[in-house]
JSON list of C-alpha atoms in Angstrom, two decimals:
[
{"chain": "A", "resi": 344, "resn": "MET", "atom": "CA", "xyz": [2.24, 68.79, -5.62]},
{"chain": "A", "resi": 345, "resn": "ILE", "atom": "CA", "xyz": [-1.34, 67.48, -5.80]},
{"chain": "A", "resi": 346, "resn": "ALA", "atom": "CA", "xyz": [-0.83, 66.66, -9.49]},
{"chain": "A", "resi": 347, "resn": "ARG", "atom": "CA", "xyz": [2.25, 64.59, -8.69]},
{"chain": "A", "resi": 348, "resn": "ALA", "atom": "CA", "xyz": [0.37, 62.68, -5.95]},
{"chain": "A", "resi": 349, "resn": "THR", "atom": "CA", "xyz": [-2.49, 61.95, -8.32]},
{"chain": "A", "resi": 350, "resn": "VAL", "atom": "CA", "xyz": [-0.15, 60.64, -11.02]},
{"chain": "A", "resi": 351, "resn": "LEU", "atom": "CA", "xyz": [1.75, 58.51, -8.50]},
{"chain": "A", "resi": 352, "resn": "ALA", "atom": "CA", "xyz": [-1.47, 57.05, -7.06]},
{"chain": "A", "resi": 353, "resn": "SER", "atom": "CA", "xyz": [-2.77, 56.14, -10.52]},
{"chain": "A", "resi": 354, "resn": "LEU", "atom": "CA", "xyz": [0.53, 54.41, -11.39]},
{"chain": "A", "resi": 355, "resn": "VAL", "atom": "CA", "xyz": [0.47, 52.37, -8.18]},
{"chain": "A", "resi": 356, "resn": "LEU", "atom": "CA", "xyz": [-3.15, 51.36, -8.70]},
{"chain": "A", "resi": 357, "resn": "ALA", "atom": "CA", "xyz": [-2.56, 50.43, -12.33]},
{"chain": "A", "resi": 358, "resn": "GLY", "atom": "CA", "xyz": [0.50, 48.32, -11.44]},
{"chain": "A", "resi": 359, "resn": "CYS", "atom": "CA", "xyz": [-1.18, 46.38, -8.61]},
{"chain": "A", "resi": 360, "resn": "GLY", "atom": "CA", "xyz": [-4.72, 45.95, -9.71]},
{"chain": "A", "resi": 361, "resn": "GLY", "atom": "CA", "xyz": [-4.63, 45.08, -13.36]},
{"chain": "A", "resi": 362, "resn": "ARG", "atom": "CA", "xyz": [-8.00, 45.03, -15.07]},
{"chain": "A", "resi": 363, "resn": "ALA", "atom": "CA", "xyz": [-11.06, 44.87, -12.87]},
{"chain": "A", "resi": 364, "resn": "ASN", "atom": "CA", "xyz": [-12.61, 41.97, -14.84]},
{"chain": "A", "resi": 365, "resn": "GLU", "atom": "CA", "xyz": [-9.51, 39.72, -14.84]},
{"chain": "A", "resi": 366, "resn": "ARG", "atom": "CA", "xyz": [-9.63, 36.68, -12.58]},
{"chain": "A", "resi": 367, "resn": "PRO", "atom": "CA", "xyz": [-6.51, 35.48, -10.85]},
{"chain": "A", "resi": 368, "resn": "PRO", "atom": "CA", "xyz": [-5.11, 32.26, -12.33]},
{"chain": "A", "resi": 369, "resn": "GLU", "atom": "CA", "xyz": [-6.53, 29.08, -10.82]},
{"chain": "A", "resi": 370, "resn": "VAL", "atom": "CA", "xyz": [-4.18, 27.15, -8.62]},
{"chain": "A", "resi": 371, "resn": "ALA", "atom": "CA", "xyz": [-3.78, 23.52, -9.61]},
{"chain": "A", "resi": 372, "resn": "HIS", "atom": "CA", "xyz": [-4.24, 21.13, -6.68]},
{"chain": "A", "resi": 373, "resn": "GLU", "atom": "CA", "xyz": [-2.79, 17.64, -6.58]},
{"chain": "A", "resi": 374, "resn": "THR", "atom": "CA", "xyz": [-5.24, 14.80, -6.35]},
{"chain": "A", "resi": 375, "resn": "PRO", "atom": "CA", "xyz": [-4.60, 12.04, -3.80]},
{"chain": "A", "resi": 376, "resn": "GLU", "atom": "CA", "xyz": [-3.51, 9.81, -6.70]},
{"chain": "A", "resi": 377, "resn": "ASP", "atom": "CA", "xyz": [-1.03, 12.47, -7.89]},
{"chain": "A", "resi": 378, "resn": "GLU", "atom": "CA", "xyz": [0.46, 12.75, -4.40]},
{"chain": "A", "resi": 379, "resn": "VAL", "atom": "CA", "xyz": [0.92, 8.99, -3.98]},
{"chain": "A", "resi": 380, "resn": "LEU", "atom": "CA", "xyz": [2.39, 8.51, -7.47]},
{"chain": "A", "resi": 381, "resn": "ARG", "atom": "CA", "xyz": [4.72, 11.50, -7.05]},
{"chain": "A", "resi": 382, "resn": "VAL", "atom": "CA", "xyz": [6.36, 9.64, -4.15]},
{"chain": "A", "resi": 383, "resn": "GLY", "atom": "CA", "xyz": [6.49, 6.28, -5.94]},
{"chain": "A", "resi": 384, "resn": "THR", "atom": "CA", "xyz": [4.84, 3.97, -8.44]},
{"chain": "A", "resi": 385, "resn": "THR", "atom": "CA", "xyz": [6.11, 0.74, -6.88]},
{"chain": "A", "resi": 386, "resn": "TRP", "atom": "CA", "xyz": [5.66, 0.16, -3.15]},
{"chain": "A", "resi": 387, "resn": "GLN", "atom": "CA", "xyz": [6.77, -2.72, -0.94]},
{"chain": "A", "resi": 388, "resn": "ALA", "atom": "CA", "xyz": [5.75, -3.95, 2.52]},
{"chain": "A", "resi": 389, "resn": "MET", "atom": "CA", "xyz": [7.21, -6.79, 4.57]},
{"chain": "A", "resi": 390, "resn": "GLN", "atom": "CA", "xyz": [5.43, -8.46, 7.49]},
{"chain": "A", "resi": 391, "resn": "GLN", "atom": "CA", "xyz": [6.88, -11.04, 9.83]},
{"chain": "A", "resi": 392, "resn": "SER", "atom": "CA", "xyz": [4.84, -13.25, 12.13]},
{"chain": "A", "resi": 393, "resn": "ARG", "atom": "CA", "xyz": [5.37, -16.28, 14.29]},
{"chain": "A", "resi": 394, "resn": "GLY", "atom": "CA", "xyz": [3.16, -18.33, 16.50]},
{"chain": "A", "resi": 395, "resn": "ILE", "atom": "CA", "xyz": [1.77, -21.58, 17.75]},
{"chain": "A", "resi": 396, "resn": "ARG", "atom": "CA", "xyz": [-1.48, -23.07, 16.46]},
{"chain": "A", "resi": 397, "resn": "PRO", "atom": "CA", "xyz": [-3.74, -25.16, 18.67]},
{"chain": "A", "resi": 398, "resn": "PRO", "atom": "CA", "xyz": [-4.95, -28.63, 17.64]},
{"chain": "A", "resi": 399, "resn": "PRO", "atom": "CA", "xyz": [-6.49, -29.81, 15.32]},
{"chain": "A", "resi": 400, "resn": "ASN", "atom": "CA", "xyz": [-4.23, -27.72, 13.00]},
{"chain": "A", "resi": 401, "resn": "VAL", "atom": "CA", "xyz": [-1.59, -29.77, 11.20]},
{"chain": "A", "resi": 402, "resn": "ILE", "atom": "CA", "xyz": [0.89, -26.92, 11.66]},
{"chain": "A", "resi": 403, "resn": "GLU", "atom": "CA", "xyz": [2.00, -26.54, 15.27]},
{"chain": "A", "resi": 404, "resn": "ARG", "atom": "CA", "xyz": [4.53, -23.69, 14.95]},
{"chain": "A", "resi": 405, "resn": "PHE", "atom": "CA", "xyz": [5.21, -21.22, 12.20]},
{"chain": "A", "resi": 406, "resn": "GLU", "atom": "CA", "xyz": [7.50, -18.35, 11.26]},
{"chain": "A", "resi": 407, "resn": "ARG", "atom": "CA", "xyz": [6.33, -16.42, 8.22]},
{"chain": "A", "resi": 408, "resn": "THR", "atom": "CA", "xyz": [7.62, -13.48, 6.20]},
{"chain": "A", "resi": 409, "resn": "VAL", "atom": "CA", "xyz": [5.21, -12.02, 3.66]},
{"chain": "A", "resi": 410, "resn": "THR", "atom": "CA", "xyz": [6.48, -9.50, 1.12]},
{"chain": "A", "resi": 411, "resn": "SER", "atom": "CA", "xyz": [3.91, -7.54, -0.89]},
{"chain": "A", "resi": 412, "resn": "THR", "atom": "CA", "xyz": [4.90, -5.36, -3.84]},
{"chain": "A", "resi": 413, "resn": "LEU", "atom": "CA", "xyz": [2.31, -3.00, -5.36]},
{"chain": "A", "resi": 414, "resn": "ARG", "atom": "CA", "xyz": [2.82, -1.48, -8.81]},
{"chain": "A", "resi": 415, "resn": "LEU", "atom": "CA", "xyz": [0.47, 1.49, -9.28]},
{"chain": "A", "resi": 416, "resn": "HIS", "atom": "CA", "xyz": [-0.47, 3.09, -12.62]},
{"chain": "A", "resi": 417, "resn": "SER", "atom": "CA", "xyz": [-1.60, 6.65, -13.23]},
{"chain": "A", "resi": 418, "resn": "GLY", "atom": "CA", "xyz": [-5.28, 6.92, -14.14]},
{"chain": "A", "resi": 419, "resn": "SER", "atom": "CA", "xyz": [-5.98, 3.24, -13.49]},
{"chain": "A", "resi": 420, "resn": "ALA", "atom": "CA", "xyz": [-8.38, 1.67, -11.00]},
{"chain": "A", "resi": 421, "resn": "THR", "atom": "CA", "xyz": [-6.24, -1.48, -10.94]},
{"chain": "A", "resi": 422, "resn": "ALA", "atom": "CA", "xyz": [-2.70, -2.26, -9.86]},
{"chain": "A", "resi": 423, "resn": "GLU", "atom": "CA", "xyz": [-0.54, -5.35, -9.77]},
{"chain": "A", "resi": 424, "resn": "GLU", "atom": "CA", "xyz": [0.38, -6.99, -6.50]},
{"chain": "A", "resi": 425, "resn": "HIS", "atom": "CA", "xyz": [3.12, -9.57, -6.17]},
{"chain": "A", "resi": 426, "resn": "VAL", "atom": "CA", "xyz": [3.09, -11.56, -2.94]},
{"chain": "A", "resi": 427, "resn": "SER", "atom": "CA", "xyz": [5.91, -13.83, -1.81]},
{"chain": "A", "resi": 428, "resn": "VAL", "atom": "CA", "xyz": [5.81, -15.90, 1.37]},
{"chain": "A", "resi": 429, "resn": "ALA", "atom": "CA", "xyz": [8.71, -17.63, 3.15]},
{"chain": "A", "resi": 430, "resn": "GLU", "atom": "CA", "xyz": [7.79, -20.02, 5.97]},
{"chain": "A", "resi": 431, "resn": "LYS", "atom": "CA", "xyz": [9.49, -22.22, 8.54]},
{"chain": "A", "resi": 432, "resn": "LEU", "atom": "CA", "xyz": [6.87, -24.71, 9.70]},
{"chain": "A", "resi": 433, "resn": "THR", "atom": "CA", "xyz": [6.78, -27.46, 12.31]},
{"chain": "A", "resi": 434, "resn": "ILE", "atom": "CA", "xyz": [3.95, -29.96, 12.15]},
{"chain": "A", "resi": 435, "resn": "ARG", "atom": "CA", "xyz": [2.54, -31.91, 15.12]},
{"chain": "A", "resi": 436, "resn": "SER", "atom": "CA", "xyz": [4.75, -34.95, 14.43]},
{"chain": "A", "resi": 437, "resn": "GLY", "atom": "CA", "xyz": [7.83, -32.72, 14.91]},
{"chain": "A", "resi": 438, "resn": "GLU", "atom": "CA", "xyz": [8.86, -32.60, 11.25]},
{"chain": "A", "resi": 439, "resn": "ARG", "atom": "CA", "xyz": [10.19, -29.25, 10.03]},
{"chain": "A", "resi": 440, "resn": "PHE", "atom": "CA", "xyz": [9.62, -27.72, 6.63]},
{"chain": "A", "resi": 441, "resn": "ASP", "atom": "CA", "xyz": [10.94, -24.68, 4.79]},
{"chain": "A", "resi": 442, "resn": "CYS", "atom": "CA", "xyz": [8.31, -23.46, 2.36]},
{"chain": "A", "resi": 443, "resn": "THR", "atom": "CA", "xyz": [7.91, -20.66, -0.16]},
{"chain": "A", "resi": 444, "resn": "ALA", "atom": "CA", "xyz": [4.95, -19.46, -2.18]},
{"chain": "A", "resi": 445, "resn": "GLU", "atom": "CA", "xyz": [4.37, -16.58, -4.54]},
{"chain": "A", "resi": 446, "resn": "SER", "atom": "CA", "xyz": [1.82, -15.17, -6.92]},
{"chain": "A", "resi": 447, "resn": "ALA", "atom": "CA", "xyz": [1.00, -12.03, -8.84]},
{"chain": "A", "resi": 448, "resn": "PHE", "atom": "CA", "xyz": [-2.53, -10.75, -9.43]},
{"chain": "A", "resi": 449, "resn": "ASN", "atom": "CA", "xyz": [-4.52, -7.59, -10.08]},
{"chain": "A", "resi": 450, "resn": "VAL", "atom": "CA", "xyz": [-5.98, -5.58, -7.22]},
{"chain": "A", "resi": 451, "resn": "ARG", "atom": "CA", "xyz": [-8.48, -2.73, -7.27]},
{"chain": "A", "resi": 452, "resn": "VAL", "atom": "CA", "xyz": [-7.25, 0.67, -6.06]},
{"chain": "A", "resi": 453, "resn": "ARG", "atom": "CA", "xyz": [-9.20, 3.75, -5.13]},
{"chain": "A", "resi": 454, "resn": "TYR", "atom": "CA", "xyz": [-7.73, 7.08, -4.03]},
{"chain": "A", "resi": 455, "resn": "ALA", "atom": "CA", "xyz": [-9.28, 9.52, -1.56]},
{"chain": "A", "resi": 456, "resn": "ARG", "atom": "CA", "xyz": [-8.37, 11.73, 1.38]},
{"chain": "A", "resi": 457, "resn": "HIS", "atom": "CA", "xyz": [-8.22, 10.65, 5.01]},
{"chain": "A", "resi": 458, "resn": "ASN", "atom": "CA", "xyz": [-8.05, 13.50, 7.52]},
{"chain": "A", "resi": 459, "resn": "GLY", "atom": "CA", "xyz": [-6.72, 15.74, 4.75]},
{"chain": "A", "resi": 460, "resn": "ALA", "atom": "CA", "xyz": [-3.93, 13.38, 3.68]},
{"chain": "A", "resi": 461, "resn": "ALA", "atom": "CA", "xyz": [-3.76, 11.34, 0.46]},
{"chain": "A", "resi": 462, "resn": "ALA", "atom": "CA", "xyz": [-4.99, 7.78, 0.93]},
{"chain": "A", "resi": 463, "resn": "VAL", "atom": "CA", "xyz": [-5.42, 4.66, -1.17]},
{"chain": "A", "resi": 464, "resn": "GLU", "atom": "CA", "xyz": [-7.68, 1.66, -0.73]},
{"chain": "A", "resi": 465, "resn": "VAL", "atom": "CA", "xyz": [-6.41, -1.68, -2.03]},
{"chain": "A", "resi": 466, "resn": "SER", "atom": "CA", "xyz": [-8.95, -4.48, -2.58]},
{"chain": "A", "resi": 467, "resn": "ARG", "atom": "CA", "xyz": [-7.56, -7.95, -3.18]},
{"chain": "A", "resi": 468, "resn": "PRO", "atom": "CA", "xyz": [-9.52, -10.88, -4.62]},
{"chain": "A", "resi": 469, "resn": "PRO", "atom": "CA", "xyz": [-9.36, -14.29, -2.94]},
{"chain": "A", "resi": 470, "resn": "VAL", "atom": "CA", "xyz": [-6.02, -15.94, -3.75]},
{"chain": "A", "resi": 471, "resn": "VAL", "atom": "CA", "xyz": [-4.56, -19.42, -3.47]},
{"chain": "A", "resi": 472, "resn": "LEU", "atom": "CA", "xyz": [-0.77, -19.77, -3.35]},
{"chain": "A", "resi": 473, "resn": "SER", "atom": "CA", "xyz": [0.95, -23.09, -4.03]},
{"chain": "A", "resi": 474, "resn": "ARG", "atom": "CA", "xyz": [3.61, -23.97, -1.48]},
{"chain": "A", "resi": 475, "resn": "ARG", "atom": "CA", "xyz": [6.98, -25.37, -2.51]},
{"chain": "A", "resi": 476, "resn": "CYS", "atom": "CA", "xyz": [8.47, -27.10, 0.51]},
{"chain": "A", "resi": 477, "resn": "SER", "atom": "CA", "xyz": [11.62, -28.88, 1.52]},
{"chain": "A", "resi": 478, "resn": "PRO", "atom": "CA", "xyz": [11.20, -31.73, 2.19]},
{"chain": "A", "resi": 479, "resn": "GLY", "atom": "CA", "xyz": [8.49, -32.02, -0.43]},
{"chain": "A", "resi": 480, "resn": "ASP", "atom": "CA", "xyz": [5.78, -33.98, 1.40]},
{"chain": "A", "resi": 481, "resn": "PHE", "atom": "CA", "xyz": [4.21, -31.11, 3.35]},
{"chain": "A", "resi": 482, "resn": "PRO", "atom": "CA", "xyz": [0.56, -31.96, 4.24]},
{"chain": "A", "resi": 483, "resn": "GLU", "atom": "CA", "xyz": [-0.93, -28.54, 3.35]},
{"chain": "A", "resi": 484, "resn": "PRO", "atom": "CA", "xyz": [0.19, -27.77, -0.24]},
{"chain": "A", "resi": 485, "resn": "THR", "atom": "CA", "xyz": [-1.64, -24.43, -0.54]},
{"chain": "A", "resi": 486, "resn": "LEU", "atom": "CA", "xyz": [-1.97, -21.14, 1.30]},
{"chain": "A", "resi": 487, "resn": "GLU", "atom": "CA", "xyz": [-5.37, -19.50, 0.94]},
{"chain": "A", "resi": 488, "resn": "ALA", "atom": "CA", "xyz": [-6.35, -15.90, 1.60]},
{"chain": "A", "resi": 489, "resn": "GLY", "atom": "CA", "xyz": [-9.88, -14.61, 1.20]},
{"chain": "A", "resi": 490, "resn": "SER", "atom": "CA", "xyz": [-10.71, -11.32, -0.42]},
{"chain": "A", "resi": 491, "resn": "ALA", "atom": "CA", "xyz": [-9.64, -8.34, 1.63]},
{"chain": "A", "resi": 492, "resn": "ALA", "atom": "CA", "xyz": [-9.58, -4.56, 1.50]},
{"chain": "A", "resi": 493, "resn": "ALA", "atom": "CA", "xyz": [-7.18, -2.28, 3.34]},
{"chain": "A", "resi": 494, "resn": "ARG", "atom": "CA", "xyz": [-6.74, 1.47, 3.45]},
{"chain": "A", "resi": 495, "resn": "PHE", "atom": "CA", "xyz": [-3.41, 3.27, 3.62]},
{"chain": "A", "resi": 496, "resn": "VAL", "atom": "CA", "xyz": [-2.63, 6.93, 4.28]},
{"chain": "A", "resi": 497, "resn": "LEU", "atom": "CA", "xyz": [0.40, 8.71, 2.84]},
{"chain": "A", "resi": 498, "resn": "ARG", "atom": "CA", "xyz": [2.64, 9.84, 5.69]},
{"chain": "A", "resi": 499, "resn": "SER", "atom": "CA", "xyz": [5.81, 11.46, 4.43]},
{"chain": "A", "resi": 500, "resn": "ASP", "atom": "CA", "xyz": [7.15, 8.80, 2.05]},
{"chain": "A", "resi": 501, "resn": "GLN", "atom": "CA", "xyz": [5.24, 5.81, 3.47]},
{"chain": "A", "resi": 502, "resn": "LEU", "atom": "CA", "xyz": [1.82, 4.27, 2.92]},
{"chain": "A", "resi": 503, "resn": "VAL", "atom": "CA", "xyz": [0.68, 3.33, 6.43]},
{"chain": "A", "resi": 504, "resn": "ALA", "atom": "CA", "xyz": [-2.31, 1.04, 7.04]},
{"chain": "A", "resi": 505, "resn": "TYR", "atom": "CA", "xyz": [-5.12, 2.59, 9.07]},
{"chain": "A", "resi": 506, "resn": "GLU", "atom": "CA", "xyz": [-7.94, 0.19, 8.25]},
{"chain": "A", "resi": 507, "resn": "PRO", "atom": "CA", "xyz": [-8.68, -2.55, 9.16]},
{"chain": "A", "resi": 508, "resn": "MET", "atom": "CA", "xyz": [-7.55, -2.18, 12.75]},
{"chain": "A", "resi": 509, "resn": "GLY", "atom": "CA", "xyz": [-4.55, -4.35, 13.48]},
{"chain": "A", "resi": 510, "resn": "ASP", "atom": "CA", "xyz": [-3.13, -4.22, 9.95]},
{"chain": "A", "resi": 511, "resn": "GLU", "atom": "CA", "xyz": [0.47, -3.19, 10.55]},
{"chain": "A", "resi": 512, "resn": "ARG", "atom": "CA", "xyz": [1.66, -3.00, 6.96]},
{"chain": "A", "resi": 513, "resn": "VAL", "atom": "CA", "xyz": [3.80, -0.06, 5.93]},
{"chain": "A", "resi": 514, "resn": "TYR", "atom": "CA", "xyz": [4.60, 0.26, 2.24]},
{"chain": "A", "resi": 515, "resn": "LEU", "atom": "CA", "xyz": [7.83, 2.00, 1.27]},
{"chain": "A", "resi": 516, "resn": "PRO", "atom": "CA", "xyz": [8.52, 3.31, -2.24]},
{"chain": "A", "resi": 517, "resn": "ILE", "atom": "CA", "xyz": [11.06, 1.27, -4.20]},
{"chain": "A", "resi": 518, "resn": "GLU", "atom": "CA", "xyz": [10.54, 3.01, -7.59]}
]
């Protein structure tokens, strides 16, 4: 009986333990970049705004829709951003204009973690967009945006802005 117990114990130990010097296999962990790119490589955000500008601005009232599309690349510190803007503008004289503008440019991206979740920082250079308006004699032919950086955290299948405060962009994967 003791012999059987000894044999059984040695079989159980041999089956569970393996060799004493063997290390368990290392578990591969996804990087923040891997997590973001697993959800999508092309992301799009749309922002709508409207308001009234005080004098001396030429534009009195505006309605604006800005669409930003980011195309991310694995292993790259840059991405492409395509921005398109559609505007309905009223100038102080009462004239109304429908304007559009668009441009594509490279942005810098950097991946990290924010409170344990995958995050990406997008840094945009200063850009100047040429407006195309109807009628064509709009007094401000360009839209200018200075350089800017924003940080987004991956929440489920969305990249949600958390910095700077007040940035309400939410990028959704489209590819």
